[in-house]
């Protein structure tokens, strides 16, 4: 962490019809920082995560990435998105392309890099997430945990400045959660800037620099993980933690 | 049925011209339909409005009216559809290049009308692609065009090919109208001339025309069934 802000949300508001899903959300994420966003479902954490690369446009407020305000739809936005990796709950690997093609598509088409160089980088990324031997298979032939690790490799292939994780383990069978969290933990250790929406409290405890707790569209409190889990200040957070930590 | 066999050369000539008309119109309809479909899903509201208006108009008026405006409206506007005299293509399909414009007008009418249905078949295919696919493509920085070309359309195509085939079969049958709007010598026009000019018996000739269309449409239907079965197994 350098103390230099990479992602800044300032007074962000977002409505789905009459529903006020993000209410005056202000949040700043430093370069190299790992921020874990937790909270009950429907609290707006996924929307917050998706707003950062404008998959959800916001109604008011500003979002700044690397000193530049998010542009409107168009080439400038596409360029910005190419610098922000995103991992989805439902993996969303391109179903008609092989694992290797999935990882190579962005660098080849968006960055116009040479295919041979990209292939080498893609293979070493697949190696890193432990799926190099499946490179020629199609997504449907892989388990959920493997698909999600490919999705992480696909995002990393763009050499992003930050990574967004939108509930990356929520759609996985329990025995596959660990393999995905391991990859994420190693990324965090390597200094990647990460915003992670998750229900994995273990990951929040050991990998996060900061925990952000959201409820009903509001950012209720934020603190270092050891402090937050031992000593939540708000009643809403105490209530939430008492419900999930008693089991 | 001797009326058919005695005039087999007329039927063959008509069959050949109808086949050309359908082939060229199918290309035109796929071209128009793809453009309108891309407009209808584009992020630009005015383009979406134009696409929607196009489909609303051409899907909801009778084909006869479209033929009428093409065959009588275009000349009134001073157009002979000369832009369809495409070099090389008009030597392969010689009717495209002749001075009499009605073959070209028929291609325009069939392409515009069928294009609206092609657009909707393509769009149903695009809607069959899970939203997450396009979202993931946007998230790695693909532009709208790249997203369509590399992620959405290759998958939409698989879901759209069977409904597209039905649209083309309907278009082949609709092409029978061309003979009543100035095209001379296509399957229905040739058959009709046999009845009215040569005094051949009506029913056998009509059966002959039907057979001519069935030779084009039935194999296409069988092909579509095959494609659908193969997809069902792959799933």
mmCIF file of C-alpha atoms in Angstrom, chain A:
data_model
loop_
_atom_site.group_PDB
_atom_site.id
_atom_site.type_symbol
_atom_site.label_atom_id
_atom_site.label_comp_id
_atom_site.label_asym_id
_atom_site.label_seq_id
_atom_site.Cartn_x
_atom_site.Cartn_y
_atom_site.Cartn_z
ATOM 1 C CA UNK A 1 0.000 0.000 0.000
ATOM 2 C CA UNK A 2 1.347 3.365 -1.012
ATOM 3 C CA UNK A 3 -1.452 5.485 0.445
ATOM 4 C CA UNK A 4 -2.272 6.726 -3.027
ATOM 5 C CA UNK A 5 -5.949 6.402 -3.986
ATOM 6 C CA UNK A 6 -6.677 4.311 -7.091
ATOM 7 C CA UNK A 7 -10.469 3.991 -6.884
ATOM 8 C CA UNK A 8 -12.507 6.842 -5.422
ATOM 9 C CA UNK A 9 -16.295 6.863 -5.064
ATOM 10 C CA UNK A 10 -17.737 10.185 -4.001
ATOM 11 C CA UNK A 11 -21.381 10.547 -2.912
ATOM 12 C CA UNK A 12 -22.553 7.854 -5.299
ATOM 13 C CA UNK A 13 -26.296 7.313 -5.645
ATOM 14 C CA UNK A 14 -28.015 4.624 -7.663
ATOM 15 C CA UNK A 15 -31.685 3.766 -8.056
ATOM 16 C CA UNK A 16 -33.385 0.701 -9.502
ATOM 17 C CA UNK A 17 -36.770 2.318 -10.140
ATOM 18 C CA UNK A 18 -37.987 3.447 -6.711
ATOM 19 C CA UNK A 19 -35.354 1.352 -4.919
ATOM 20 C CA UNK A 20 -32.429 3.441 -3.641
ATOM 21 C CA UNK A 21 -29.675 0.783 -3.850
ATOM 22 C CA UNK A 22 -26.645 3.004 -3.260
ATOM 23 C CA UNK A 23 -27.141 5.918 -0.872
ATOM 24 C CA UNK A 24 -24.419 8.571 -0.782
ATOM 25 C CA UNK A 25 -21.664 5.981 -0.879
ATOM 26 C CA UNK A 26 -18.190 7.413 -0.427
ATOM 27 C CA UNK A 27 -15.236 5.059 -0.508
ATOM 28 C CA UNK A 28 -11.583 5.269 -1.437
ATOM 29 C CA UNK A 29 -9.348 2.306 -2.259
ATOM 30 C CA UNK A 30 -5.566 2.742 -2.256
ATOM 31 C CA UNK A 31 -3.146 1.191 -4.684
ATOM 32 C CA UNK A 32 -2.288 -2.322 -3.465
ATOM 33 C CA UNK A 33 -5.079 -2.364 -0.933
ATOM 34 C CA UNK A 34 -7.462 -5.297 -0.514
ATOM 35 C CA UNK A 35 -10.950 -4.178 0.463
ATOM 36 C CA UNK A 36 -13.557 -6.791 1.304
ATOM 37 C CA UNK A 37 -17.182 -5.714 1.118
ATOM 38 C CA UNK A 38 -19.617 -7.691 3.252
ATOM 39 C CA UNK A 39 -23.239 -7.317 4.256
ATOM 40 C CA UNK A 40 -26.644 -8.971 3.998
ATOM 41 C CA UNK A 41 -28.049 -9.740 0.559
ATOM 42 C CA UNK A 42 -29.775 -6.832 -1.110
ATOM 43 C CA UNK A 43 -27.513 -4.362 0.659
ATOM 44 C CA UNK A 44 -26.034 -3.032 -2.589
ATOM 45 C CA UNK A 45 -22.564 -4.589 -2.389
ATOM 46 C CA UNK A 46 -22.716 -6.203 -5.838
ATOM 47 C CA UNK A 47 -24.060 -2.991 -7.356
ATOM 48 C CA UNK A 48 -21.195 -1.091 -5.735
ATOM 49 C CA UNK A 49 -18.677 -3.507 -7.217
ATOM 50 C CA UNK A 50 -20.255 -3.375 -10.684
ATOM 51 C CA UNK A 51 -20.499 0.414 -10.630
ATOM 52 C CA UNK A 52 -16.700 0.685 -10.429
ATOM 53 C CA UNK A 53 -16.301 -0.393 -14.074
ATOM 54 C CA UNK A 54 -19.678 1.046 -15.047
ATOM 55 C CA UNK A 55 -21.442 -2.236 -15.688
ATOM 56 C CA UNK A 56 -24.060 -0.437 -13.593
ATOM 57 C CA UNK A 57 -24.294 3.259 -14.464
ATOM 58 C CA UNK A 58 -24.902 5.490 -11.447
ATOM 59 C CA UNK A 59 -27.470 8.263 -11.076
ATOM 60 C CA UNK A 60 -25.379 10.850 -9.225
ATOM 61 C CA UNK A 61 -21.973 11.312 -7.619
ATOM 62 C CA UNK A 62 -18.600 10.562 -9.174
ATOM 63 C CA UNK A 63 -16.387 7.519 -9.534
ATOM 64 C CA UNK A 64 -12.728 8.100 -10.323
ATOM 65 C CA UNK A 65 -10.301 5.403 -11.399
ATOM 66 C CA UNK A 66 -6.590 6.160 -11.471
ATOM 67 C CA UNK A 67 -7.245 9.896 -11.467
ATOM 68 C CA UNK A 68 -9.754 9.803 -14.300
ATOM 69 C CA UNK A 69 -13.521 10.036 -13.927
ATOM 70 C CA UNK A 70 -15.397 7.109 -15.519
ATOM 71 C CA UNK A 71 -16.188 8.046 -19.130
ATOM 72 C CA UNK A 72 -19.600 7.544 -20.776
ATOM 73 C CA UNK A 73 -20.194 4.513 -23.036
ATOM 74 C CA UNK A 74 -17.721 4.272 -25.901
ATOM 75 C CA UNK A 75 -14.082 3.599 -26.617
ATOM 76 C CA UNK A 76 -12.755 5.489 -23.598
ATOM 77 C CA UNK A 77 -14.896 3.354 -21.301
ATOM 78 C CA UNK A 78 -13.772 0.166 -23.051
ATOM 79 C CA UNK A 79 -10.159 1.222 -22.481
ATOM 80 C CA UNK A 80 -10.805 1.867 -18.804
ATOM 81 C CA UNK A 81 -12.546 -1.487 -18.390
ATOM 82 C CA UNK A 82 -9.551 -3.206 -19.931
ATOM 83 C CA UNK A 83 -7.522 -1.897 -16.964
ATOM 84 C CA UNK A 84 -9.957 -3.246 -14.375
ATOM 85 C CA UNK A 85 -10.244 -7.018 -14.089
ATOM 86 C CA UNK A 86 -13.637 -8.402 -13.148
ATOM 87 C CA UNK A 87 -14.596 -11.815 -11.808
ATOM 88 C CA UNK A 88 -18.295 -12.734 -11.690
ATOM 89 C CA UNK A 89 -20.306 -15.002 -9.459
ATOM 90 C CA UNK A 90 -21.370 -17.078 -12.470
ATOM 91 C CA UNK A 91 -17.851 -17.209 -14.068
ATOM 92 C CA UNK A 92 -19.172 -16.090 -17.489
ATOM 93 C CA UNK A 93 -16.434 -17.804 -19.479
ATOM 94 C CA UNK A 94 -17.082 -17.537 -23.227
ATOM 95 C CA UNK A 95 -18.898 -20.813 -23.857
ATOM 96 C CA UNK A 96 -17.869 -21.185 -27.510
ATOM 97 C CA UNK A 97 -14.141 -20.698 -26.900
ATOM 98 C CA UNK A 98 -11.535 -22.966 -25.334
ATOM 99 C CA UNK A 99 -9.937 -22.123 -22.002
ATOM 100 C CA UNK A 100 -6.823 -20.792 -23.734
ATOM 101 C CA UNK A 101 -8.891 -18.735 -26.219
ATOM 102 C CA UNK A 102 -10.865 -17.293 -23.304
ATOM 103 C CA UNK A 103 -7.679 -16.015 -21.696
ATOM 104 C CA UNK A 104 -6.166 -14.775 -24.977
ATOM 105 C CA UNK A 105 -9.191 -12.923 -26.419
ATOM 106 C CA UNK A 106 -8.755 -9.656 -24.498
ATOM 107 C CA UNK A 107 -5.025 -9.086 -25.048
ATOM 108 C CA UNK A 108 -5.253 -10.022 -28.750
ATOM 109 C CA UNK A 109 -8.415 -8.071 -29.643
ATOM 110 C CA UNK A 110 -8.351 -5.174 -27.177
ATOM 111 C CA UNK A 111 -4.598 -4.587 -26.830
ATOM 112 C CA UNK A 112 -3.698 -5.885 -30.303
ATOM 113 C CA UNK A 113 -0.760 -7.824 -28.861
ATOM 114 C CA UNK A 114 1.031 -10.510 -30.857
ATOM 115 C CA UNK A 115 -0.710 -13.816 -30.488
ATOM 116 C CA UNK A 116 2.490 -15.788 -29.785
ATOM 117 C CA UNK A 117 3.460 -13.537 -26.868
ATOM 118 C CA UNK A 118 -0.078 -13.622 -25.483
ATOM 119 C CA UNK A 119 -0.183 -17.408 -25.708
ATOM 120 C CA UNK A 120 2.959 -17.650 -23.592
ATOM 121 C CA UNK A 121 1.582 -15.260 -20.975
ATOM 122 C CA UNK A 122 -1.813 -17.003 -21.008
ATOM 123 C CA UNK A 123 -0.196 -20.393 -20.451
ATOM 124 C CA UNK A 124 1.881 -19.116 -17.556
ATOM 125 C CA UNK A 125 -1.245 -17.580 -15.990
ATOM 126 C CA UNK A 126 -3.107 -20.863 -16.423
ATOM 127 C CA UNK A 127 -0.090 -22.530 -14.841
ATOM 128 C CA UNK A 128 -0.340 -20.124 -11.947
ATOM 129 C CA UNK A 129 -4.018 -20.929 -11.315
ATOM 130 C CA UNK A 130 -3.289 -24.630 -11.836
ATOM 131 C CA UNK A 131 -5.250 -25.363 -15.039
ATOM 132 C CA UNK A 132 -2.579 -25.355 -17.755
ATOM 133 C CA UNK A 133 -3.319 -28.995 -18.576
ATOM 134 C CA UNK A 134 -6.959 -28.114 -19.443
ATOM 135 C CA UNK A 135 -6.100 -25.305 -21.894
ATOM 136 C CA UNK A 136 -7.711 -26.933 -24.925
ATOM 137 C CA UNK A 137 -10.990 -27.851 -23.201
ATOM 138 C CA UNK A 138 -14.235 -25.887 -23.300
ATOM 139 C CA UNK A 139 -15.636 -24.195 -20.179
ATOM 140 C CA UNK A 140 -18.542 -26.645 -19.840
ATOM 141 C CA UNK A 141 -16.021 -29.495 -19.427
ATOM 142 C CA UNK A 142 -14.533 -27.941 -16.287
ATOM 143 C CA UNK A 143 -15.767 -27.872 -12.684
ATOM 144 C CA UNK A 144 -17.048 -24.608 -11.213
ATOM 145 C CA UNK A 145 -13.887 -24.044 -9.221
ATOM 146 C CA UNK A 146 -11.727 -24.593 -12.290
ATOM 147 C CA UNK A 147 -13.908 -22.259 -14.358
ATOM 148 C CA UNK A 148 -13.624 -19.528 -11.771
ATOM 149 C CA UNK A 149 -9.828 -19.880 -11.692
ATOM 150 C CA UNK A 150 -9.817 -19.546 -15.496
ATOM 151 C CA UNK A 151 -11.968 -16.418 -15.124
ATOM 152 C CA UNK A 152 -9.317 -14.979 -12.798
ATOM 153 C CA UNK A 153 -6.582 -15.846 -15.305
ATOM 154 C CA UNK A 154 -8.640 -14.220 -18.082
ATOM 155 C CA UNK A 155 -8.879 -11.003 -16.068
ATOM 156 C CA UNK A 156 -5.167 -11.095 -15.166
ATOM 157 C CA UNK A 157 -4.176 -11.542 -18.819
ATOM 158 C CA UNK A 158 -5.107 -7.886 -19.360
ATOM 159 C CA UNK A 159 -2.529 -6.937 -16.691
ATOM 160 C CA UNK A 160 -5.132 -4.863 -14.850
ATOM 161 C CA UNK A 161 -4.429 -2.135 -12.300
ATOM 162 C CA UNK A 162 -7.170 -3.486 -10.054
ATOM 163 C CA UNK A 163 -9.409 -6.535 -9.741
ATOM 164 C CA UNK A 164 -13.090 -6.609 -8.828
ATOM 165 C CA UNK A 165 -14.575 -9.816 -7.440
ATOM 166 C CA UNK A 166 -18.378 -10.030 -7.338
ATOM 167 C CA UNK A 167 -19.161 -12.937 -5.000
ATOM 168 C CA UNK A 168 -16.604 -15.191 -6.726
ATOM 169 C CA UNK A 169 -17.290 -18.256 -4.575
ATOM 170 C CA UNK A 170 -21.056 -18.029 -4.040
ATOM 171 C CA UNK A 171 -21.936 -20.330 -6.946
ATOM 172 C CA UNK A 172 -19.359 -22.990 -6.035
ATOM 173 C CA UNK A 173 -19.698 -26.341 -4.323
ATOM 174 C CA UNK A 174 -18.160 -26.079 -0.838
ATOM 175 C CA UNK A 175 -15.128 -28.241 -1.661
ATOM 176 C CA UNK A 176 -14.168 -25.914 -4.518
ATOM 177 C CA UNK A 177 -14.263 -22.673 -2.573
ATOM 178 C CA UNK A 178 -10.796 -23.199 -1.147
ATOM 179 C CA UNK A 179 -8.983 -23.507 -4.474
ATOM 180 C CA UNK A 180 -10.430 -20.170 -5.674
ATOM 181 C CA UNK A 181 -9.701 -18.390 -2.389
ATOM 182 C CA UNK A 182 -6.114 -19.687 -2.516
ATOM 183 C CA UNK A 183 -5.596 -18.000 -5.885
ATOM 184 C CA UNK A 184 -7.144 -14.783 -4.584
ATOM 185 C CA UNK A 185 -5.011 -14.836 -1.449
ATOM 186 C CA UNK A 186 -1.837 -15.201 -3.490
ATOM 187 C CA UNK A 187 -2.939 -12.284 -5.669
ATOM 188 C CA UNK A 188 -3.516 -10.162 -2.588
ATOM 189 C CA UNK A 189 -0.066 -11.068 -1.279
ATOM 190 C CA UNK A 190 1.483 -9.987 -4.581
ATOM 191 C CA UNK A 191 0.110 -6.503 -4.055
ATOM 192 C CA UNK A 192 -2.867 -6.477 -6.424
ATOM 193 C CA UNK A 193 -5.477 -3.835 -5.667
ATOM 194 C CA UNK A 194 -8.671 -5.763 -4.997
ATOM 195 C CA UNK A 195 -12.303 -5.042 -4.201
ATOM 196 C CA UNK A 196 -13.937 -8.283 -3.110
ATOM 197 C CA UNK A 197 -17.641 -8.754 -2.439
ATOM 198 C CA UNK A 198 -17.954 -12.003 -0.537
ATOM 199 C CA UNK A 199 -19.543 -14.006 2.237
ATOM 200 C CA UNK A 200 -16.244 -15.739 3.037
ATOM 201 C CA UNK A 201 -15.426 -14.297 6.444
ATOM 202 C CA UNK A 202 -12.247 -16.372 6.627
ATOM 203 C CA UNK A 203 -10.913 -14.645 3.528
ATOM 204 C CA UNK A 204 -11.910 -11.255 4.933
ATOM 205 C CA UNK A 205 -10.034 -11.998 8.160
ATOM 206 C CA UNK A 206 -6.752 -13.156 6.702
ATOM 207 C CA UNK A 207 -6.429 -11.393 3.326
ATOM 208 C CA UNK A 208 -8.197 -8.041 3.690
ATOM 209 C CA UNK A 209 -6.549 -4.774 4.641
ATOM 210 C CA UNK A 210 -9.961 -3.307 5.317
ATOM 211 C CA UNK A 211 -13.502 -4.603 5.735
ATOM 212 C CA UNK A 212 -16.403 -2.505 4.502
ATOM 213 C CA UNK A 213 -19.829 -3.331 5.886
ATOM 214 C CA UNK A 214 -22.886 -2.373 3.840
ATOM 215 C CA UNK A 215 -26.579 -2.548 4.689
ATOM 216 C CA UNK A 216 -29.644 -1.161 2.904
ATOM 217 C CA UNK A 217 -27.592 0.692 0.312
ATOM 218 C CA UNK A 218 -25.471 2.472 2.879
ATOM 219 C CA UNK A 219 -21.849 2.064 3.774
ATOM 220 C CA UNK A 220 -22.367 1.503 7.493
ATOM 221 C CA UNK A 221 -18.825 1.050 8.780
ATOM 222 C CA UNK A 222 -15.305 0.214 7.721
ATOM 223 C CA UNK A 223 -12.361 -0.975 9.756
ATOM 224 C CA UNK A 224 -9.347 -3.284 9.804
ATOM 225 C CA UNK A 225 -10.624 -6.886 9.796
ATOM 226 C CA UNK A 226 -9.357 -7.860 13.263
ATOM 227 C CA UNK A 227 -10.993 -4.752 14.684
ATOM 228 C CA UNK A 228 -14.249 -5.190 12.759
ATOM 229 C CA UNK A 229 -14.773 -8.829 13.673
ATOM 230 C CA UNK A 230 -13.767 -8.403 17.321
ATOM 231 C CA UNK A 231 -15.445 -5.101 17.891
ATOM 232 C CA UNK A 232 -18.137 -4.007 15.419
ATOM 233 C CA UNK A 233 -19.360 -0.514 16.245
ATOM 234 C CA UNK A 234 -22.791 -0.366 14.571
ATOM 235 C CA UNK A 235 -25.808 -2.362 15.744
ATOM 236 C CA UNK A 236 -26.465 -3.430 12.159
ATOM 237 C CA UNK A 237 -23.004 -5.005 11.904
ATOM 238 C CA UNK A 238 -23.279 -6.624 15.350
ATOM 239 C CA UNK A 239 -26.615 -8.144 14.309
ATOM 240 C CA UNK A 240 -25.160 -9.383 10.973
ATOM 241 C CA UNK A 241 -22.082 -10.910 12.587
ATOM 242 C CA UNK A 242 -24.082 -12.581 15.341
ATOM 243 C CA UNK A 243 -26.183 -14.279 12.671
ATOM 244 C CA UNK A 244 -23.316 -15.620 10.575
ATOM 245 C CA UNK A 245 -20.680 -16.353 13.214
ATOM 246 C CA UNK A 246 -22.802 -18.445 15.588
ATOM 247 C CA UNK A 247 -22.808 -21.409 13.169
#
